Coordinates of C-alpha atoms in Angstrom, one line a residue:
Chain A
M1 CA 73.6 110.1 119.7
Q2 CA 71.3 112.9 119.3
S3 CA 70.5 113.9 115.6
M4 CA 72.5 116.3 114.0
T5 CA 69.8 117.0 111.5
P6 CA 66.0 115.8 110.9
R7 CA 67.0 113.8 108.3
E8 CA 66.6 110.6 109.9
D9 CA 64.0 109.1 107.4
V10 CA 66.3 110.2 104.4
V11 CA 69.3 108.2 105.6
R12 CA 66.9 105.3 106.8
N13 CA 65.5 105.2 103.3
L14 CA 69.1 105.4 101.8
L15 CA 70.3 102.7 103.7
S16 CA 67.1 100.4 102.9
Q17 CA 67.5 101.2 99.2
P18 CA 71.3 101.0 98.3
S19 CA 70.5 101.8 94.6
N20 CA 69.6 105.2 95.9
L21 CA 72.9 106.0 96.8
S22 CA 74.2 106.2 93.2
K23 CA 71.7 109.0 92.8
M24 CA 73.2 111.4 95.3
N25 CA 76.6 111.1 93.8
T26 CA 77.1 113.2 90.9
P27 CA 75.4 116.5 91.6
S28 CA 76.7 116.5 95.1
K29 CA 80.1 116.3 95.0
I30 CA 82.9 116.8 92.3
Q31 CA 85.1 114.4 91.2
M32 CA 89.0 115.3 90.9
K33 CA 91.9 113.5 89.8
P34 CA 93.0 110.8 92.6
G35 CA 95.7 112.8 94.8
N36 CA 96.9 113.3 98.3
M37 CA 94.1 115.3 99.6
L38 CA 94.4 113.9 103.0
N39 CA 94.8 117.2 105.1
P40 CA 95.7 118.4 107.6
T41 CA 99.1 116.5 108.1
P42 CA 102.1 117.0 110.4
V43 CA 105.1 118.8 109.5
V44 CA 108.2 117.8 111.3
M45 CA 112.0 118.1 110.7
V46 CA 113.6 114.8 110.4
S47 CA 117.6 115.0 111.6
C48 CA 120.0 112.4 110.1
G49 CA 123.4 111.3 110.3
E50 CA 126.2 109.8 112.2
T51 CA 128.7 112.5 111.9
P52 CA 128.7 116.1 112.0
D53 CA 129.9 116.1 108.3
E54 CA 126.6 113.9 107.3
Y55 CA 124.2 115.3 109.5
N56 CA 121.3 116.9 107.8
I57 CA 117.4 118.0 108.2
I58 CA 114.7 117.3 105.9
T59 CA 111.2 118.6 106.5
V60 CA 108.4 115.9 106.0
A61 CA 105.0 116.1 106.2
W62 CA 104.4 112.3 104.8
T63 CA 104.7 111.1 108.4
G64 CA 102.6 109.7 111.2
T65 CA 101.9 107.1 113.9
L66 CA 101.5 103.5 112.6
C67 CA 101.0 101.7 116.0
S68 CA 100.4 102.6 119.7
D69 CA 102.4 99.4 121.3
P70 CA 104.9 98.9 120.1
P71 CA 105.4 103.0 119.4
M72 CA 105.8 103.2 115.5
C73 CA 106.0 105.9 113.1
Y74 CA 107.2 106.4 109.4
I75 CA 108.3 109.1 107.1
S76 CA 108.1 109.0 103.4
V77 CA 111.3 110.1 101.5
R78 CA 112.0 110.6 97.7
P79 CA 115.2 108.7 96.5
E80 CA 116.3 111.7 95.1
R81 CA 116.6 113.4 98.5
H82 CA 120.1 114.1 99.9
S83 CA 118.8 112.5 103.2
Y84 CA 117.9 109.5 101.6
P85 CA 121.0 107.4 101.3
I86 CA 122.0 108.6 104.8
L87 CA 118.5 107.1 106.0
K88 CA 119.1 104.0 104.1
E89 CA 122.4 103.2 105.2
R90 CA 122.2 104.6 109.0
K91 CA 118.7 103.0 109.8
Q92 CA 118.1 105.8 112.4
F93 CA 116.6 109.3 112.5
V94 CA 114.9 111.9 114.8
I95 CA 111.7 113.3 114.3
N96 CA 111.7 117.0 115.8
L97 CA 108.2 118.4 116.2
V98 CA 107.7 122.1 114.8
N99 CA 106.3 124.8 117.0
E100 CA 105.2 128.5 115.5
Q101 CA 108.7 129.8 116.2
L102 CA 110.4 126.8 114.1
A103 CA 107.9 127.4 111.0
A104 CA 110.4 129.4 108.8
V105 CA 113.1 127.5 109.3
T106 CA 111.2 124.3 108.9
D107 CA 110.1 125.5 105.8
W108 CA 113.6 126.5 104.6
C109 CA 114.9 123.0 105.3
G110 CA 112.1 121.8 103.2
V111 CA 113.1 123.6 100.1
R112 CA 116.8 123.8 100.5
S113 CA 119.0 120.7 99.8
G114 CA 121.8 119.3 102.2
K115 CA 123.6 118.9 99.1
K116 CA 124.5 122.4 99.0
Y117 CA 124.1 123.5 102.9
N118 CA 125.2 122.2 106.2
K119 CA 121.6 123.0 107.5
F120 CA 122.7 123.4 111.2
L121 CA 125.2 125.7 110.4
E122 CA 122.8 127.8 107.9
T123 CA 119.9 127.8 110.5
N124 CA 121.8 127.8 113.8
L125 CA 119.8 124.8 115.0
T126 CA 121.5 123.2 117.5
P127 CA 122.4 119.8 117.3
V128 CA 122.2 117.5 120.6
R129 CA 122.8 114.0 121.6
G130 CA 119.8 111.5 122.0
S131 CA 120.0 108.7 124.2
V132 CA 119.8 105.8 121.9
V133 CA 120.3 106.9 118.1
K134 CA 123.4 108.5 116.8
A135 CA 121.3 111.0 114.4
P136 CA 121.4 114.6 116.4
M137 CA 118.2 116.1 118.0
I138 CA 117.5 119.4 117.5
Y139 CA 117.4 121.3 120.7
E140 CA 114.9 123.8 119.6
S141 CA 112.4 121.6 118.9
P142 CA 109.5 121.1 121.9
V143 CA 109.7 117.3 121.5
N144 CA 112.2 114.9 119.9
L145 CA 111.2 111.2 119.0
E146 CA 114.5 109.0 118.3
C147 CA 113.6 106.3 115.7
E148 CA 114.9 103.3 114.5
V149 CA 114.2 102.0 111.2
T150 CA 112.7 98.3 110.8
E151 CA 112.2 98.3 107.4
I152 CA 112.1 100.5 104.0
V153 CA 109.3 99.8 101.6
P154 CA 109.7 101.4 97.8
L155 CA 106.1 102.6 96.8
G156 CA 106.8 105.0 93.9
T157 CA 108.2 108.6 94.1
H158 CA 108.5 107.9 97.8
D159 CA 110.2 105.2 100.1
M160 CA 108.5 104.8 103.2
F161 CA 110.6 104.2 106.1
I162 CA 108.8 102.3 108.8
A163 CA 110.7 102.9 112.5
K164 CA 110.5 102.1 115.8
V165 CA 110.2 105.0 118.5
V166 CA 112.8 104.0 120.9
A167 CA 113.1 107.3 122.9
V168 CA 111.2 110.7 123.5
H169 CA 112.7 113.7 124.8
A170 CA 110.5 117.0 125.9
D171 CA 111.4 120.5 126.6
P172 CA 110.6 121.0 130.3
R173 CA 108.8 124.0 129.7
Y174 CA 105.8 122.2 128.4
M175 CA 105.5 119.8 131.5
D176 CA 102.9 120.4 134.0
K177 CA 104.8 121.6 137.0
K178 CA 102.2 119.8 139.4
T179 CA 101.6 116.5 137.8
G180 CA 104.9 116.2 135.8
A181 CA 102.9 115.2 132.6
L182 CA 103.7 116.7 128.9
D183 CA 101.2 119.4 128.2
L184 CA 101.4 119.9 124.6
K185 CA 98.7 122.4 124.3
R186 CA 101.4 124.8 125.3
A187 CA 103.9 123.9 122.5
N188 CA 102.0 126.0 119.9
L189 CA 102.6 123.0 117.4
V190 CA 102.3 123.8 113.6
A191 CA 100.1 121.8 111.1
Y192 CA 100.4 121.5 107.4
S193 CA 97.4 121.5 105.4
H194 CA 97.3 121.7 101.5
G195 CA 100.5 123.8 101.1
Q196 CA 99.9 126.2 103.9
Y197 CA 101.4 126.1 107.4
Y198 CA 98.9 126.4 110.0
T199 CA 99.0 127.0 113.9
L200 CA 96.4 125.1 115.8
G201 CA 93.4 127.2 116.4
K202 CA 90.5 126.8 119.0
I203 CA 90.1 123.6 121.0
L204 CA 86.8 122.0 120.2
G205 CA 87.1 119.2 122.5
K206 CA 89.1 116.4 123.9
F207 CA 88.6 112.7 122.9
G208 CA 85.3 111.6 124.3
F209 CA 83.6 114.9 124.6
S210 CA 80.7 114.0 122.5
V211 CA 79.7 111.3 125.2
E212 CA 80.8 113.4 128.1
K213 CA 78.2 113.6 130.7
K214 CA 78.2 117.7 131.7
K215 CA 79.0 118.7 135.4
K216 CA 76.4 119.9 137.5
Chain B
M1 CA 119.4 131.3 105.1
Q2 CA 119.4 134.4 107.6
S3 CA 120.6 133.4 111.0
M4 CA 117.9 133.3 113.7
T5 CA 120.0 133.5 116.8
P6 CA 124.0 135.1 117.2
R7 CA 124.6 131.5 118.0
E8 CA 126.7 130.7 114.7
D9 CA 129.6 130.1 116.7
V10 CA 127.9 127.7 119.2
V11 CA 126.5 125.5 116.7
R12 CA 129.8 125.5 114.7
N13 CA 131.7 124.5 117.8
L14 CA 129.0 121.5 118.6
L15 CA 129.6 120.5 114.9
S16 CA 133.5 120.3 114.9
Q17 CA 133.7 118.4 118.4
P18 CA 130.7 116.0 118.4
S19 CA 131.8 114.7 122.0
N20 CA 130.0 118.3 123.1
L21 CA 126.9 117.3 121.9
S22 CA 126.3 114.9 124.7
K23 CA 126.9 117.6 127.6
M24 CA 124.0 119.3 126.2
N25 CA 121.6 116.4 126.6
T26 CA 120.5 115.8 130.1
P27 CA 120.0 119.3 131.4
S28 CA 118.2 120.6 128.5
K29 CA 115.4 117.8 127.7
I30 CA 113.5 115.6 129.7
Q31 CA 113.2 111.9 128.4
M32 CA 109.9 110.3 128.6
K33 CA 108.7 106.7 127.7
P34 CA 108.9 105.9 124.2
G35 CA 105.8 106.5 122.8
N36 CA 103.3 108.3 120.0
M37 CA 104.3 111.6 120.5
L38 CA 104.2 113.0 116.8
N39 CA 101.4 115.6 116.7
P40 CA 99.6 117.2 115.3
T41 CA 97.9 114.3 113.4
P42 CA 95.1 114.5 110.9
V43 CA 91.5 113.1 112.3
V44 CA 89.4 111.4 109.9
M45 CA 86.1 109.2 109.6
V46 CA 86.9 105.9 107.4
S47 CA 83.7 104.5 106.0
C48 CA 83.6 100.7 104.9
G49 CA 81.7 97.9 104.3
E50 CA 79.9 96.9 100.8
T51 CA 76.2 96.6 101.9
P52 CA 74.3 99.0 104.3
D53 CA 73.8 96.3 107.0
E54 CA 77.9 96.1 106.8
Y55 CA 78.5 100.1 106.4
N56 CA 80.4 101.4 109.4
I57 CA 82.3 104.6 110.3
I58 CA 85.6 104.3 112.6
T59 CA 87.2 107.7 113.5
V60 CA 91.1 107.5 112.7
A61 CA 93.9 109.7 114.0
W62 CA 96.9 107.0 112.9
T63 CA 96.5 107.9 109.1
G64 CA 98.7 109.9 106.6
T65 CA 99.9 110.1 102.9
L66 CA 102.8 107.4 102.2
C67 CA 103.6 108.3 98.3
S68 CA 102.6 111.3 96.2
D69 CA 102.7 109.1 93.0
P70 CA 100.8 106.9 92.9
P71 CA 99.0 108.5 95.8
M72 CA 98.9 106.3 98.4
C73 CA 98.1 106.3 102.1
Y74 CA 97.5 104.4 105.1
I75 CA 95.2 103.8 108.0
S76 CA 96.2 102.0 111.2
V77 CA 93.5 100.1 112.9
R78 CA 93.3 97.7 116.2
P79 CA 92.1 94.0 115.4
E80 CA 89.4 94.4 118.0
R81 CA 87.8 97.2 116.2
H82 CA 84.3 96.2 114.5
S83 CA 85.7 97.7 111.4
Y84 CA 88.6 95.5 111.2
P85 CA 87.4 92.1 109.7
I86 CA 85.3 94.4 107.2
L87 CA 88.2 96.3 106.0
K88 CA 90.1 93.0 105.8
E89 CA 87.6 91.3 103.8
R90 CA 86.5 94.1 101.6
K91 CA 89.9 95.6 101.0
Q92 CA 88.2 99.1 100.3
F93 CA 87.4 102.1 102.5
V94 CA 87.0 105.8 102.0
I95 CA 88.7 108.6 104.1
N96 CA 86.0 111.3 104.9
L97 CA 88.3 114.5 106.0
V98 CA 86.5 116.5 109.0
N99 CA 85.7 119.9 109.4
E100 CA 84.6 121.8 112.5
Q101 CA 80.9 121.2 112.1
L102 CA 81.7 117.5 111.8
A103 CA 84.1 117.4 115.0
A104 CA 81.2 116.2 117.5
V105 CA 80.2 113.3 115.4
T106 CA 83.8 112.3 114.2
D107 CA 84.5 112.0 118.0
W108 CA 81.2 110.2 118.8
C109 CA 82.4 107.5 115.8
G110 CA 85.5 107.2 117.5
V111 CA 84.2 106.1 121.0
R112 CA 81.4 104.2 120.2
S113 CA 81.4 100.6 118.0
G114 CA 79.7 99.4 115.0
K115 CA 79.2 96.3 117.4
K116 CA 76.3 98.3 119.0
Y117 CA 75.3 101.1 116.7
N118 CA 74.4 101.7 113.0
K119 CA 76.5 104.7 112.8
F120 CA 75.1 106.3 109.6
L121 CA 71.4 106.0 111.4
E122 CA 72.6 107.0 114.7
T123 CA 74.5 110.0 113.3
N124 CA 72.4 111.0 110.3
L125 CA 75.5 111.2 108.3
T126 CA 74.4 110.5 104.5
P127 CA 76.0 107.7 102.9
V128 CA 76.6 108.4 98.9
R129 CA 78.0 106.3 96.2
G130 CA 81.8 106.7 95.4
S131 CA 82.8 105.9 91.7
V132 CA 85.3 103.1 92.4
V133 CA 84.9 101.3 95.7
K134 CA 81.7 100.0 97.2
A135 CA 82.2 101.5 100.5
P136 CA 80.0 104.6 101.3
M137 CA 81.5 108.2 101.1
I138 CA 80.1 110.7 103.9
Y139 CA 78.2 113.3 101.9
E140 CA 78.5 115.9 104.9
S141 CA 82.2 115.5 104.5
P142 CA 84.2 118.4 102.7
V143 CA 86.6 116.0 100.8
N144 CA 86.5 111.8 100.3
L145 CA 89.2 109.9 99.3
E146 CA 88.2 106.3 98.0
C147 CA 91.1 103.7 98.7
E148 CA 91.9 100.2 97.7
V149 CA 94.3 98.3 100.2
T150 CA 97.2 96.9 98.8
E151 CA 98.8 95.4 101.7
I152 CA 98.0 94.8 105.5
V153 CA 101.1 94.9 107.7
P154 CA 100.7 93.7 111.1
L155 CA 102.8 95.7 113.7
G156 CA 101.5 95.2 117.4
T157 CA 98.4 97.0 118.5
H158 CA 97.4 97.9 115.1
D159 CA 97.7 96.8 111.7
M160 CA 98.4 99.3 109.1
F161 CA 96.5 99.2 106.0
I162 CA 98.4 100.5 103.0
A163 CA 96.0 101.5 100.0
K164 CA 95.9 103.5 97.0
V165 CA 93.8 106.4 96.6
V166 CA 91.8 105.7 93.4
A167 CA 89.4 108.7 93.6
V168 CA 88.9 112.0 95.3
H169 CA 85.7 113.8 95.7
A170 CA 85.3 117.4 96.9
D171 CA 82.3 119.5 97.9
P172 CA 82.1 122.2 95.2
R173 CA 81.6 124.9 98.0
Y174 CA 85.4 124.8 98.3
M175 CA 86.2 125.0 94.7
D176 CA 87.5 128.5 93.7
K177 CA 84.6 129.6 91.1
K178 CA 87.2 131.5 88.9
T179 CA 90.3 128.7 88.8
G180 CA 87.9 125.5 89.6
A181 CA 91.0 124.5 91.9
L182 CA 90.0 123.1 95.2
D183 CA 90.6 125.6 98.2
L184 CA 90.9 123.8 101.0
K185 CA 91.5 126.8 103.5
R186 CA 87.8 127.6 103.2
A187 CA 87.0 124.2 104.4
N188 CA 87.5 124.6 108.2
L189 CA 89.5 121.0 108.8
V190 CA 90.2 119.9 112.1
A191 CA 93.6 118.8 113.3
Y192 CA 94.2 116.2 116.4
S193 CA 97.0 116.6 118.8
H194 CA 97.5 114.9 121.8
G195 CA 93.8 114.0 122.7
Q196 CA 92.4 117.4 121.5
Y197 CA 90.9 118.4 118.2
Y198 CA 91.6 121.6 116.8
T199 CA 90.7 124.0 114.3
L200 CA 93.5 125.0 112.0
G201 CA 94.6 128.6 113.1
K202 CA 96.3 131.2 111.5
I203 CA 98.2 130.7 108.3
L204 CA 102.0 131.3 108.5
G205 CA 102.7 131.1 105.4
K206 CA 102.8 128.7 102.1
F207 CA 105.5 125.9 101.3
G208 CA 108.5 128.0 100.4
F209 CA 107.7 131.3 102.1
S210 CA 110.9 131.3 103.8
V211 CA 112.6 131.7 100.5
E212 CA 110.2 133.8 98.7
K213 CA 111.1 137.2 97.3
K214 CA 109.3 140.0 98.5
K215 CA 107.1 142.1 96.0
K216 CA 108.0 145.6 95.6

């Protein structure tokens, strides 16, 4: 790869004399309390429950993909949350991706509890049936991932629910009419970073762009 | 919460007669092969290795926060990757957040292997010493999370490395001079979604904005 800076000698020197590395630490970076500074994160609405009186929606940013094949993901949830015993008993949930239009309702589902509110009724989000799990999918979400819990791992404030993705549903509006492929660029998904909801901004490149040969 | 749509009767009807839910499924959403459609995700450079000849950088999007307290996160890595045995043996790594300026080099570290390249030398990213782990931090990254692996969970194509965040370092440029607080809005972090690198776009609100009382 082409050098980004004319600093090759500096890096070479650091690598050849590792004792030099520590000299660069203190002045260059400020050490903070260990914390959750991994940003940005996804932000999704997780729907759960087997029957309408049990249905709930919980907003989650501690979520991610764990494995490509089989497709697996996780959500981390505090035991105090209304959804926690539902998730633990039913071992199923749906991850509903969030677009710009859903940002406010997603935030609302994150700050209000299912103990007090029937969230589908309050938000008028539409529950629809998935193909595998009994938990409802949110119709308004651009993409729904039906998930089955394989393991629950207590970690501290949060338990991690490890799950298999058993079905995926997408809004046909985001399908390319020619290829039939899902084009998520059109979905206006929302990211979460350090307490703020963001739209996705400009595209910097696609995977592999740094080694792509330019077309003549 | 105020209704987003005048559809309260529809939702109420669906909830009272759950057999109606299934009728809405097939025509409204297209079912796809189960897969990793959880988007957007973070994208980070993970640095590992104890000695300069072992140092490597691997780009990871299968990463996230697992627990708030203790602060814990994970990275998922394929066993075939050059970094895998290093991570497995050393049980330490650093998560280096990625900003717009680092997008190309992050992509490069994701498509090239440490088997063929000394990535610090090729990219001229600067290795600096952390305060706890022996793995090098990347100086150019706005935030570095030092991590110690607590468990390795084989899942399929990927193994999940569960880790504690034992130290965090931030570039003082992103600290608010008055409050001393980290202001990540200034860091131009990058998100990854469905194969594309994105800047963060406009702020839609901060956590809790949907219930915030407007100032008079």
